[in-house]
Amino acid sequence: MPGNQVVFQEALRKAHNLAWDHKWSQAVVEYRRALAEFDTDALVWTSLGAALIELKRLADAKDVFRRASELLPDDISIQQRLAEVYERLGDSENALVAQLQIATILERGPDPLRAAAPWRAILRIQPLHLESRRRLAELFERLGRSVESAQEWATLAKMLHEFGRTAEATEQARKALALDPRNSDARAIIGTLQQVEPPLADASGHTMIEPPAATSDEGGPVLEAARRALSRLADSVFEAAAPAPGASNAIGPLLANAMDLHVRGRQDEAINGYRRALAAGYDEPDIHFAIGMLCLDTLRLDEAVAEFQRTTETPGYDLASHFALGQCSRARRDMPEALRHVLAAYRLLDEEMVSPALIATVSDVYVSVARQREGSTQLIEFADALTEFITVPNWRERVDGLRQQLDAASTPDSWISLAEAVGTGSAERVVGALHSSREYQLLDKPTAASDECYYALAVAPFFLPLHARLAEIFAQQHRVDDAIAKYMAIAAVQQARGDSDQVAATYGRVLTYAPDNDNVRQHLIDVLVARGDIAPAIDQYLALGDVFMRLAQLDRAQKAYEAGLRLVARAGVNDRWTVTALHMIGDIFMQKATWKDALQVYMQVRRLVPDDDKASLRLVDLYFKLGRAPETENELAHLISLYDKRGDSAKLIPMVADMASMRPRSTALKNFLIDLLIRAGRTEQAIGELDTLGEAQLLNHQTTDAILTIERIIALKPAKVEEYQKLLAQLRAGA
């Protein structure tokens, strides 16, 4: 049987409000009340489940999300919450099933990359789940994410090798190398499982050029990519020795000749040889990178730039191409362009090593780093520090180690890029200090932690993460004023660099320690508005108004709320602020006793949200204060109907009783009070009020009204009903 829609909506509204206020237990009660009316709304079930999770009632949450899943089996968010609950309950089997369903749905969706997360979740729960590892590798390969796919194939190969499945391990390792020749795991597995093959021979029996080893990372990414290019070109020579039917057989000899000239150091002739192979139809990234390297070595910079620009988007060559373009720009003395390419290369390095969830953060941070260096007098030093750090033997091991240290030293809301650390010129020292200071913080040794920071600041005085760490340490020592001063100094530097994202984040940290600092909050608002972040700016205006309210500065609070309202039209999203702000402004007018101004505000709220009981309550009070009897009675009737829907009308009795006592001649108010008393079951009190009303009517010779009043008393069955019946008969006879 269908439920009561009014009760459902009222319970749902109340539940959402309670959830917003983090009153989870009460919210659960209201969600269940709503579901008692209509239990087929999956969104209500999910809201109830979320509240139960907050209360750590995981077993109940599991049952709730299972019900929501039955109603909307293809809803990813429901499946994700259910999987989360299963995992937290230790139910690995069901968690795996749920994550498998999520991954399968997402792979069929418009953004299949999202399926990577559930596949990784399965592998977190069950690291030896080979099929999930395979599916993840295939997903990345299908989406063209070669480096990530290669790593998953390599990991699968390692697992298969450990299980003694040698042939399969070799096959997966070869797949990994085909996608990313620099994958060290895949190379190691192949080196373990296979004998080194003899040099290749062409169709005539001549020994071909042996490809140079592509496994060394000595000399940095550019030289590593150059070796890779030669290795792939050598493979192409072998493949061209037996061309497919109808294909040209000229490419093999052309490539072989060009490579022979290349390895013998005859650079100009090698460039011409490679260009002849290009003209013959061999147009691959390998040959463009090889030509680019030869042109760079011979200072044919324009030609080198043209070749490297062709490979900046090619996996395996993208990183090296940006570094090579940086070298070209450095040779041209175009330092801004050189830095742009070096930073692009570092961004690629960081993106390789972070989780997909951090990719957007990486991009934002590198935009910030580039902006900081615009117009700097130390561009050369900064760019050279970035270049020198990775043009060394075992550069990748060095980069990986630094990234791991940075990750360990970073906080969740403050990610540090490789470029920021390396650009100090003392990367190991500053990052080591960050790492050590974090360890000391965790051991509750703030003095030792701060000493580490000061030690590193001696060589990197402008490295802001060290200053931010000091601010954290000051806060740990309860030196709140010092922490705030440090954060404000950081914000000033960030402001000077034009880094509004970081300025906003820093002001936000200050407000965690000093939430009533109106100056900082106003600065944050200015930054947010300038960036076009209107929604958070409105939130901050409302918070600023709340600060002034706590300080009893009503005029300033009003201006803050009104400023927030003026921004609402620019927010570009559903309005979630207007009614809240109007209520606050209305409260201010009530405190100032400017009744007419308050009336205008609450009438506006009434138009926006007809069922807003707080606004209706205020309107009743204001109409009454202003002596507007008809409006008072109409609004009171509306208010009572709102409370009736919730079953709370008895709460209005004290207010209506006060109003009736202040306007003893108002029959309407008296009747409202009597009706409320009767609904609340307070019959004796209702009879007393009716008795008083009847006496007043008789004194004023309102016989007809008195008769109606006595009839109401008799209907309530008073103790001395006979006396009322006798009086009624007399009045009727006299009438």
mmCIF file of N, CA and C in Angstrom, residues 430-542:
data_model
loop_
_atom_site.group_PDB
_atom_site.id
_atom_site.type_symbol
_atom_site.label_atom_id
_atom_site.label_comp_id
_atom_site.label_asym_id
_atom_site.label_seq_id
_atom_site.Cartn_x
_atom_site.Cartn_y
_atom_site.Cartn_z
ATOM 1 N N VAL A 430 67.787 18.762 1.523
ATOM 2 C CA VAL A 430 66.513 19.345 1.966
ATOM 3 C C VAL A 430 65.448 18.273 2.133
ATOM 4 N N VAL A 431 65.449 17.296 1.229
ATOM 5 C CA VAL A 431 64.439 16.241 1.348
ATOM 6 C C VAL A 431 64.749 15.350 2.541
ATOM 7 N N GLY A 432 66.031 15.108 2.781
ATOM 8 C CA GLY A 432 66.396 14.350 3.979
ATOM 9 C C GLY A 432 65.961 15.061 5.245
ATOM 10 N N ALA A 433 66.087 16.400 5.246
ATOM 11 C CA ALA A 433 65.653 17.176 6.417
ATOM 12 C C ALA A 433 64.150 17.090 6.599
ATOM 13 N N LEU A 434 63.410 17.164 5.483
ATOM 14 C CA LEU A 434 61.952 17.025 5.576
ATOM 15 C C LEU A 434 61.574 15.662 6.141
ATOM 16 N N HIS A 435 62.239 14.627 5.635
ATOM 17 C CA HIS A 435 61.939 13.269 6.097
ATOM 18 C C HIS A 435 62.290 13.108 7.578
ATOM 19 N N SER A 436 63.461 13.582 7.966
ATOM 20 C CA SER A 436 63.880 13.441 9.365
ATOM 21 C C SER A 436 62.980 14.247 10.297
ATOM 22 N N SER A 437 62.601 15.450 9.858
ATOM 23 C CA SER A 437 61.741 16.274 10.715
ATOM 24 C C SER A 437 60.387 15.612 10.924
ATOM 25 N N ARG A 438 59.864 14.944 9.873
ATOM 26 C CA ARG A 438 58.594 14.224 10.025
ATOM 27 C C ARG A 438 58.747 13.088 11.026
ATOM 28 N N GLU A 439 59.859 12.377 10.954
ATOM 29 C CA GLU A 439 60.089 11.286 11.909
ATOM 30 C C GLU A 439 60.136 11.822 13.339
ATOM 31 N N TYR A 440 60.820 12.933 13.542
ATOM 32 C CA TYR A 440 60.899 13.520 14.878
ATOM 33 C C TYR A 440 59.530 14.009 15.348
ATOM 34 N N GLN A 441 58.741 14.537 14.431
ATOM 35 C CA GLN A 441 57.388 14.967 14.806
ATOM 36 C C GLN A 441 56.574 13.786 15.324
ATOM 37 N N LEU A 442 56.656 12.670 14.589
ATOM 38 C CA LEU A 442 55.899 11.489 14.990
ATOM 39 C C LEU A 442 56.364 10.957 16.337
ATOM 40 N N LEU A 443 57.630 11.196 16.662
ATOM 41 C CA LEU A 443 58.165 10.781 17.962
ATOM 42 C C LEU A 443 57.935 11.840 19.037
ATOM 43 N N ASP A 444 57.202 12.905 18.679
ATOM 44 C CA ASP A 444 56.920 14.011 19.585
ATOM 45 C C ASP A 444 58.216 14.660 20.090
ATOM 46 N N LYS A 445 59.118 14.913 19.140
ATOM 47 C CA LYS A 445 60.364 15.615 19.447
ATOM 48 C C LYS A 445 60.450 16.860 18.572
ATOM 49 N N PRO A 446 59.605 17.870 18.857
ATOM 50 C CA PRO A 446 59.526 19.036 17.969
ATOM 51 C C PRO A 446 60.819 19.844 17.888
ATOM 52 N N THR A 447 61.595 19.883 18.964
ATOM 53 C CA THR A 447 62.844 20.653 18.918
ATOM 54 C C THR A 447 63.808 20.049 17.909
ATOM 55 N N ALA A 448 63.975 18.734 17.946
ATOM 56 C CA ALA A 448 64.845 18.065 16.979
ATOM 57 C C ALA A 448 64.307 18.235 15.560
ATOM 58 N N ALA A 449 62.976 18.209 15.435
ATOM 59 C CA ALA A 449 62.363 18.385 14.112
ATOM 60 C C ALA A 449 62.672 19.765 13.548
ATOM 61 N N SER A 450 62.570 20.785 14.382
ATOM 62 C CA SER A 450 62.849 22.144 13.898
ATOM 63 C C SER A 450 64.335 22.324 13.589
ATOM 64 N N ASP A 451 65.205 21.667 14.349
ATOM 65 C CA ASP A 451 66.639 21.756 14.069
ATOM 66 C C ASP A 451 66.956 21.221 12.671
ATOM 67 N N GLU A 452 66.302 20.129 12.291
ATOM 68 C CA GLU A 452 66.508 19.582 10.948
ATOM 69 C C GLU A 452 66.131 20.606 9.874
ATOM 70 N N CYS A 453 65.019 21.310 10.086
ATOM 71 C CA CYS A 453 64.565 22.309 9.115
ATOM 72 C C CYS A 453 65.550 23.471 9.015
ATOM 73 N N TYR A 454 66.005 23.959 10.161
ATOM 74 C CA TYR A 454 66.951 25.078 10.144
ATOM 75 C C TYR A 454 68.266 24.679 9.469
ATOM 76 N N TYR A 455 68.662 23.440 9.683
ATOM 77 C CA TYR A 455 69.885 22.932 9.057
ATOM 78 C C TYR A 455 69.759 22.985 7.530
ATOM 79 N N ALA A 456 68.612 22.571 7.009
ATOM 80 C CA ALA A 456 68.414 22.567 5.561
ATOM 81 C C ALA A 456 68.180 23.966 5.012
ATOM 82 N N LEU A 457 67.535 24.841 5.792
ATOM 83 C CA LEU A 457 67.291 26.206 5.321
ATOM 84 C C LEU A 457 68.593 26.975 5.102
ATOM 85 N N ALA A 458 69.673 26.534 5.723
ATOM 86 C CA ALA A 458 70.955 27.201 5.518
ATOM 87 C C ALA A 458 71.406 27.098 4.067
ATOM 88 N N VAL A 459 71.000 26.019 3.361
ATOM 89 C CA VAL A 459 71.394 25.861 1.957
ATOM 90 C C VAL A 459 70.233 26.115 1.002
ATOM 91 N N ALA A 460 69.001 26.109 1.511
ATOM 92 C CA ALA A 460 67.822 26.337 0.656
ATOM 93 C C ALA A 460 66.848 27.258 1.384
ATOM 94 N N PRO A 461 67.221 28.527 1.553
ATOM 95 C CA PRO A 461 66.401 29.428 2.385
ATOM 96 C C PRO A 461 65.028 29.745 1.810
ATOM 97 N N PHE A 462 64.825 29.509 0.508
ATOM 98 C CA PHE A 462 63.547 29.856 -0.106
ATOM 99 C C PHE A 462 62.703 28.631 -0.441
ATOM 100 N N PHE A 463 63.050 27.485 0.133
ATOM 101 C CA PHE A 463 62.289 26.257 -0.118
ATOM 102 C C PHE A 463 61.088 26.236 0.835
ATOM 103 N N LEU A 464 59.921 26.605 0.305
ATOM 104 C CA LEU A 464 58.756 26.824 1.159
ATOM 105 C C LEU A 464 58.300 25.594 1.943
ATOM 106 N N PRO A 465 58.416 24.360 1.417
ATOM 107 C CA PRO A 465 58.010 23.213 2.237
ATOM 108 C C PRO A 465 58.722 23.145 3.580
ATOM 109 N N LEU A 466 59.978 23.611 3.652
ATOM 110 C CA LEU A 466 60.674 23.633 4.945
ATOM 111 C C LEU A 466 60.026 24.637 5.894
ATOM 112 N N HIS A 467 59.653 25.806 5.364
ATOM 113 C CA HIS A 467 58.980 26.805 6.202
ATOM 114 C C HIS A 467 57.611 26.284 6.660
ATOM 115 N N ALA A 468 56.901 25.596 5.746
ATOM 116 C CA ALA A 468 55.602 25.031 6.120
ATOM 117 C C ALA A 468 55.763 23.974 7.215
ATOM 118 N N ARG A 469 56.842 23.183 7.128
ATOM 119 C CA ARG A 469 57.085 22.182 8.166
ATOM 120 C C ARG A 469 57.346 22.859 9.509
ATOM 121 N N LEU A 470 58.087 23.974 9.497
ATOM 122 C CA LEU A 470 58.323 24.712 10.744
ATOM 123 C C LEU A 470 57.014 25.198 11.348
ATOM 124 N N ALA A 471 56.103 25.665 10.482
ATOM 125 C CA ALA A 471 54.804 26.114 10.991
ATOM 126 C C ALA A 471 54.069 24.965 11.678
ATOM 127 N N GLU A 472 54.116 23.767 11.078
ATOM 128 C CA GLU A 472 53.490 22.596 11.702
ATOM 129 C C GLU A 472 54.127 22.307 13.067
ATOM 130 N N ILE A 473 55.447 22.417 13.102
ATOM 131 C CA ILE A 473 56.153 22.129 14.361
ATOM 132 C C ILE A 473 55.766 23.151 15.428
ATOM 133 N N PHE A 474 55.677 24.427 15.045
ATOM 134 C CA PHE A 474 55.252 25.455 16.008
ATOM 135 C C PHE A 474 53.875 25.115 16.568
ATOM 136 N N ALA A 475 52.990 24.691 15.693
ATOM 137 C CA ALA A 475 51.645 24.330 16.155
ATOM 138 C C ALA A 475 51.704 23.138 17.105
ATOM 139 N N GLN A 476 52.584 22.169 16.789
ATOM 140 C CA GLN A 476 52.748 21.010 17.665
ATOM 141 C C GLN A 476 53.246 21.425 19.053
ATOM 142 N N GLN A 477 54.024 22.513 19.098
ATOM 143 C CA GLN A 477 54.535 23.026 20.367
ATOM 144 C C GLN A 477 53.554 24.002 21.031
ATOM 145 N N HIS A 478 52.371 24.131 20.449
ATOM 146 C CA HIS A 478 51.340 25.053 20.944
ATOM 147 C C HIS A 478 51.778 26.519 20.833
ATOM 148 N N ARG A 479 52.692 26.782 19.921
ATOM 149 C CA ARG A 479 53.100 28.163 19.633
ATOM 150 C C ARG A 479 52.251 28.661 18.461
ATOM 151 N N VAL A 480 50.967 28.828 18.738
ATOM 152 C CA VAL A 480 50.008 29.109 17.672
ATOM 153 C C VAL A 480 50.325 30.424 16.978
ATOM 154 N N ASP A 481 50.676 31.452 17.738
ATOM 155 C CA ASP A 481 50.986 32.744 17.123
ATOM 156 C C ASP A 481 52.174 32.636 16.178
ATOM 157 N N ASP A 482 53.194 31.858 16.581
ATOM 158 C CA ASP A 482 54.358 31.679 15.712
ATOM 159 C C ASP A 482 53.984 30.901 14.450
ATOM 160 N N ALA A 483 53.135 29.900 14.621
ATOM 161 C CA ALA A 483 52.695 29.116 13.457
ATOM 162 C C ALA A 483 51.941 29.998 12.471
ATOM 163 N N ILE A 484 51.045 30.836 13.004
ATOM 164 C CA ILE A 484 50.272 31.721 12.134
ATOM 165 C C ILE A 484 51.187 32.713 11.425
ATOM 166 N N ALA A 485 52.147 33.281 12.165
ATOM 167 C CA ALA A 485 53.081 34.238 11.558
ATOM 168 C C ALA A 485 53.881 33.583 10.433
ATOM 169 N N LYS A 486 54.288 32.333 10.650
ATOM 170 C CA LYS A 486 55.051 31.627 9.614
ATOM 171 C C LYS A 486 54.176 31.381 8.376
ATOM 172 N N TYR A 487 52.945 30.938 8.598
ATOM 173 C CA TYR A 487 52.046 30.707 7.465
ATOM 174 C C TYR A 487 51.760 32.008 6.704
ATOM 175 N N MET A 488 51.613 33.104 7.418
ATOM 176 C CA MET A 488 51.345 34.377 6.745
ATOM 177 C C MET A 488 52.547 34.816 5.918
ATOM 178 N N ALA A 489 53.753 34.541 6.417
ATOM 179 C CA ALA A 489 54.957 34.860 5.641
ATOM 180 C C ALA A 489 55.011 34.007 4.374
ATOM 181 N N ILE A 490 54.638 32.737 4.507
ATOM 182 C CA ILE A 490 54.596 31.856 3.338
ATOM 183 C C ILE A 490 53.581 32.376 2.324
ATOM 184 N N ALA A 491 52.411 32.774 2.816
ATOM 185 C CA ALA A 491 51.363 33.289 1.926
ATOM 186 C C ALA A 491 51.832 34.540 1.189
ATOM 187 N N ALA A 492 52.600 35.384 1.872
ATOM 188 C CA ALA A 492 53.100 36.604 1.230
ATOM 189 C C ALA A 492 54.036 36.263 0.069
ATOM 190 N N VAL A 493 54.889 35.254 0.265
ATOM 191 C CA VAL A 493 55.787 34.826 -0.812
ATOM 192 C C VAL A 493 54.976 34.233 -1.963
ATOM 193 N N GLN A 494 54.018 33.388 -1.622
ATOM 194 C CA GLN A 494 53.187 32.780 -2.661
ATOM 195 C C GLN A 494 52.404 33.838 -3.429
ATOM 196 N N GLN A 495 51.933 34.856 -2.705
ATOM 197 C CA GLN A 495 51.199 35.946 -3.352
ATOM 198 C C GLN A 495 52.112 36.691 -4.325
ATOM 199 N N ALA A 496 53.333 36.939 -3.899
ATOM 200 C CA ALA A 496 54.281 37.646 -4.768
ATOM 201 C C ALA A 496 54.602 36.828 -6.013
ATOM 202 N N ARG A 497 54.559 35.508 -5.884
ATOM 203 C CA ARG A 497 54.834 34.643 -7.032
ATOM 204 C C ARG A 497 53.605 34.459 -7.918
ATOM 205 N N GLY A 498 52.466 35.007 -7.489
ATOM 206 C CA GLY A 498 51.246 34.845 -8.266
ATOM 207 C C GLY A 498 50.638 33.467 -8.173
ATOM 208 N N ASP A 499 50.950 32.750 -7.103
ATOM 209 C CA ASP A 499 50.487 31.371 -6.939
ATOM 210 C C ASP A 499 49.227 31.348 -6.076
ATOM 211 N N SER A 500 48.105 31.698 -6.684
ATOM 212 C CA SER A 500 46.866 31.866 -5.915
ATOM 213 C C SER A 500 46.369 30.561 -5.311
ATOM 214 N N ASP A 501 46.593 29.423 -5.997
ATOM 215 C CA ASP A 501 46.151 28.141 -5.438
ATOM 216 C C ASP A 501 46.800 27.890 -4.080
ATOM 217 N N GLN A 502 48.126 28.082 -4.043
ATOM 218 C CA GLN A 502 48.838 27.829 -2.802
ATOM 219 C C GLN A 502 48.508 28.877 -1.739
ATOM 220 N N VAL A 503 48.275 30.122 -2.166
ATOM 221 C CA VAL A 503 47.894 31.168 -1.204
ATOM 222 C C VAL A 503 46.603 30.768 -0.507
ATOM 223 N N ALA A 504 45.618 30.344 -1.287
ATOM 224 C CA ALA A 504 44.336 29.944 -0.706
ATOM 225 C C ALA A 504 44.512 28.796 0.277
ATOM 226 N N ALA A 505 45.344 27.797 -0.095
ATOM 227 C CA ALA A 505 45.571 26.657 0.799
ATOM 228 C C ALA A 505 46.244 27.102 2.097
ATOM 229 N N THR A 506 47.182 28.032 1.987
ATOM 230 C CA THR A 506 47.890 28.501 3.183
ATOM 231 C C THR A 506 46.955 29.281 4.101
ATOM 232 N N TYR A 507 46.146 30.163 3.533
ATOM 233 C CA TYR A 507 45.173 30.877 4.361
ATOM 234 C C TYR A 507 44.221 29.894 5.042
ATOM 235 N N GLY A 508 43.862 28.838 4.312
ATOM 236 C CA GLY A 508 42.998 27.819 4.921
ATOM 237 C C GLY A 508 43.635 27.173 6.133
ATOM 238 N N ARG A 509 44.959 26.932 6.076
ATOM 239 C CA ARG A 509 45.653 26.347 7.231
ATOM 240 C C ARG A 509 45.662 27.322 8.410
ATOM 241 N N VAL A 510 45.856 28.612 8.113
ATOM 242 C CA VAL A 510 45.830 29.605 9.190
ATOM 243 C C VAL A 510 44.481 29.574 9.900
ATOM 244 N N LEU A 511 43.415 29.446 9.126
ATOM 245 C CA LEU A 511 42.071 29.486 9.717
ATOM 246 C C LEU A 511 41.767 28.246 10.556
ATOM 247 N N THR A 512 42.514 27.156 10.339
ATOM 248 C CA THR A 512 42.320 26.004 11.227
ATOM 249 C C THR A 512 42.806 26.314 12.632
ATOM 250 N N TYR A 513 43.785 27.228 12.747
ATOM 251 C CA TYR A 513 44.307 27.613 14.060
ATOM 252 C C TYR A 513 43.628 28.876 14.600
ATOM 253 N N ALA A 514 43.149 29.716 13.706
ATOM 254 C CA ALA A 514 42.539 30.981 14.137
ATOM 255 C C ALA A 514 41.251 31.216 13.345
ATOM 256 N N PRO A 515 40.217 30.408 13.612
ATOM 257 C CA PRO A 515 38.989 30.511 12.804
ATOM 258 C C PRO A 515 38.290 31.858 12.911
ATOM 259 N N ASP A 516 38.551 32.625 13.965
ATOM 260 C CA ASP A 516 37.892 33.922 14.128
ATOM 261 C C ASP A 516 38.732 35.081 13.596
ATOM 262 N N ASN A 517 39.799 34.783 12.885
ATOM 263 C CA ASN A 517 40.633 35.848 12.321
ATOM 264 C C ASN A 517 39.952 36.365 11.058
ATOM 265 N N ASP A 518 39.207 37.456 11.202
ATOM 266 C CA ASP A 518 38.412 37.953 10.077
ATOM 267 C C ASP A 518 39.287 38.509 8.962
ATOM 268 N N ASN A 519 40.469 39.057 9.299
ATOM 269 C CA ASN A 519 41.346 39.592 8.253
ATOM 270 C C ASN A 519 41.832 38.488 7.321
ATOM 271 N N VAL A 520 42.262 37.375 7.888
ATOM 272 C CA VAL A 520 42.731 36.265 7.071
ATOM 273 C C VAL A 520 41.589 35.708 6.226
ATOM 274 N N ARG A 521 40.416 35.585 6.816
ATOM 275 C CA ARG A 521 39.284 35.054 6.057
ATOM 276 C C ARG A 521 38.918 35.984 4.905
ATOM 277 N N GLN A 522 39.004 37.301 5.140
ATOM 278 C CA GLN A 522 38.724 38.247 4.058
ATOM 279 C C GLN A 522 39.783 38.136 2.964
ATOM 280 N N HIS A 523 41.050 37.942 3.346
ATOM 281 C CA HIS A 523 42.103 37.739 2.346
ATOM 282 C C HIS A 523 41.817 36.485 1.511
ATOM 283 N N LEU A 524 41.379 35.434 2.197
ATOM 284 C CA LEU A 524 41.069 34.196 1.486
ATOM 285 C C LEU A 524 39.922 34.418 0.505
ATOM 286 N N ILE A 525 38.909 35.148 0.933
ATOM 287 C CA ILE A 525 37.781 35.450 0.045
ATOM 288 C C ILE A 525 38.269 36.205 -1.185
ATOM 289 N N ASP A 526 39.113 37.194 -0.986
ATOM 290 C CA ASP A 526 39.620 37.986 -2.115
ATOM 291 C C ASP A 526 40.352 37.099 -3.113
ATOM 292 N N VAL A 527 41.164 36.158 -2.603
ATOM 293 C CA VAL A 527 41.903 35.253 -3.487
ATOM 294 C C VAL A 527 40.935 34.360 -4.263
ATOM 295 N N LEU A 528 39.940 33.816 -3.560
ATOM 296 C CA LEU A 528 38.983 32.912 -4.204
ATOM 297 C C LEU A 528 38.187 33.632 -5.287
ATOM 298 N N VAL A 529 37.744 34.850 -5.004
ATOM 299 C CA VAL A 529 36.970 35.611 -5.988
ATOM 300 C C VAL A 529 37.835 35.939 -7.198
ATOM 301 N N ALA A 530 39.080 36.321 -6.948
ATOM 302 C CA ALA A 530 39.982 36.657 -8.056
ATOM 303 C C ALA A 530 40.222 35.447 -8.951
ATOM 304 N N ARG A 531 40.227 34.255 -8.367
ATOM 305 C CA ARG A 531 40.433 33.034 -9.149
ATOM 306 C C ARG A 531 39.163 32.544 -9.812
ATOM 307 N N GLY A 532 38.015 33.136 -9.447
ATOM 308 C CA GLY A 532 36.752 32.674 -9.990
ATOM 309 C C GLY A 532 36.160 31.500 -9.250
ATOM 310 N N ASP A 533 36.696 31.189 -8.055
ATOM 311 C CA ASP A 533 36.147 30.102 -7.225
ATOM 312 C C ASP A 533 35.012 30.673 -6.373
ATOM 313 N N ILE A 534 33.877 30.894 -7.014
ATOM 314 C CA ILE A 534 32.797 31.644 -6.377
ATOM 315 C C ILE A 534 32.121 30.846 -5.263
ATOM 316 N N ALA A 535 31.877 29.559 -5.505
ATOM 317 C CA ALA A 535 31.174 28.761 -4.485
ATOM 318 C C ALA A 535 31.930 28.745 -3.151
ATOM 319 N N PRO A 536 33.232 28.410 -3.133
ATOM 320 C CA PRO A 536 33.923 28.464 -1.835
ATOM 321 C C PRO A 536 34.017 29.875 -1.273
ATOM 322 N N ALA A 537 34.031 30.891 -2.145
ATOM 323 C CA ALA A 537 34.056 32.271 -1.647
ATOM 324 C C ALA A 537 32.765 32.586 -0.894
ATOM 325 N N ILE A 538 31.636 32.116 -1.414
ATOM 326 C CA ILE A 538 30.360 32.337 -0.718
ATOM 327 C C ILE A 538 30.376 31.645 0.641
ATOM 328 N N ASP A 539 30.880 30.406 0.667
ATOM 329 C CA ASP A 539 30.982 29.688 1.944
ATOM 330 C C ASP A 539 31.810 30.485 2.951
ATOM 331 N N GLN A 540 32.888 31.087 2.467
ATOM 332 C CA GLN A 540 33.746 31.862 3.366
ATOM 333 C C GLN A 540 33.056 33.143 3.830
ATOM 334 N N TYR A 541 32.262 33.764 2.964
ATOM 335 C CA TYR A 541 31.506 34.945 3.399
ATOM 336 C C TYR A 541 30.532 34.574 4.519
ATOM 337 N N LEU A 542 29.863 33.437 4.374
ATOM 338 C CA LEU A 542 28.940 33.007 5.431
ATOM 339 C C LEU A 542 29.703 32.710 6.722
#
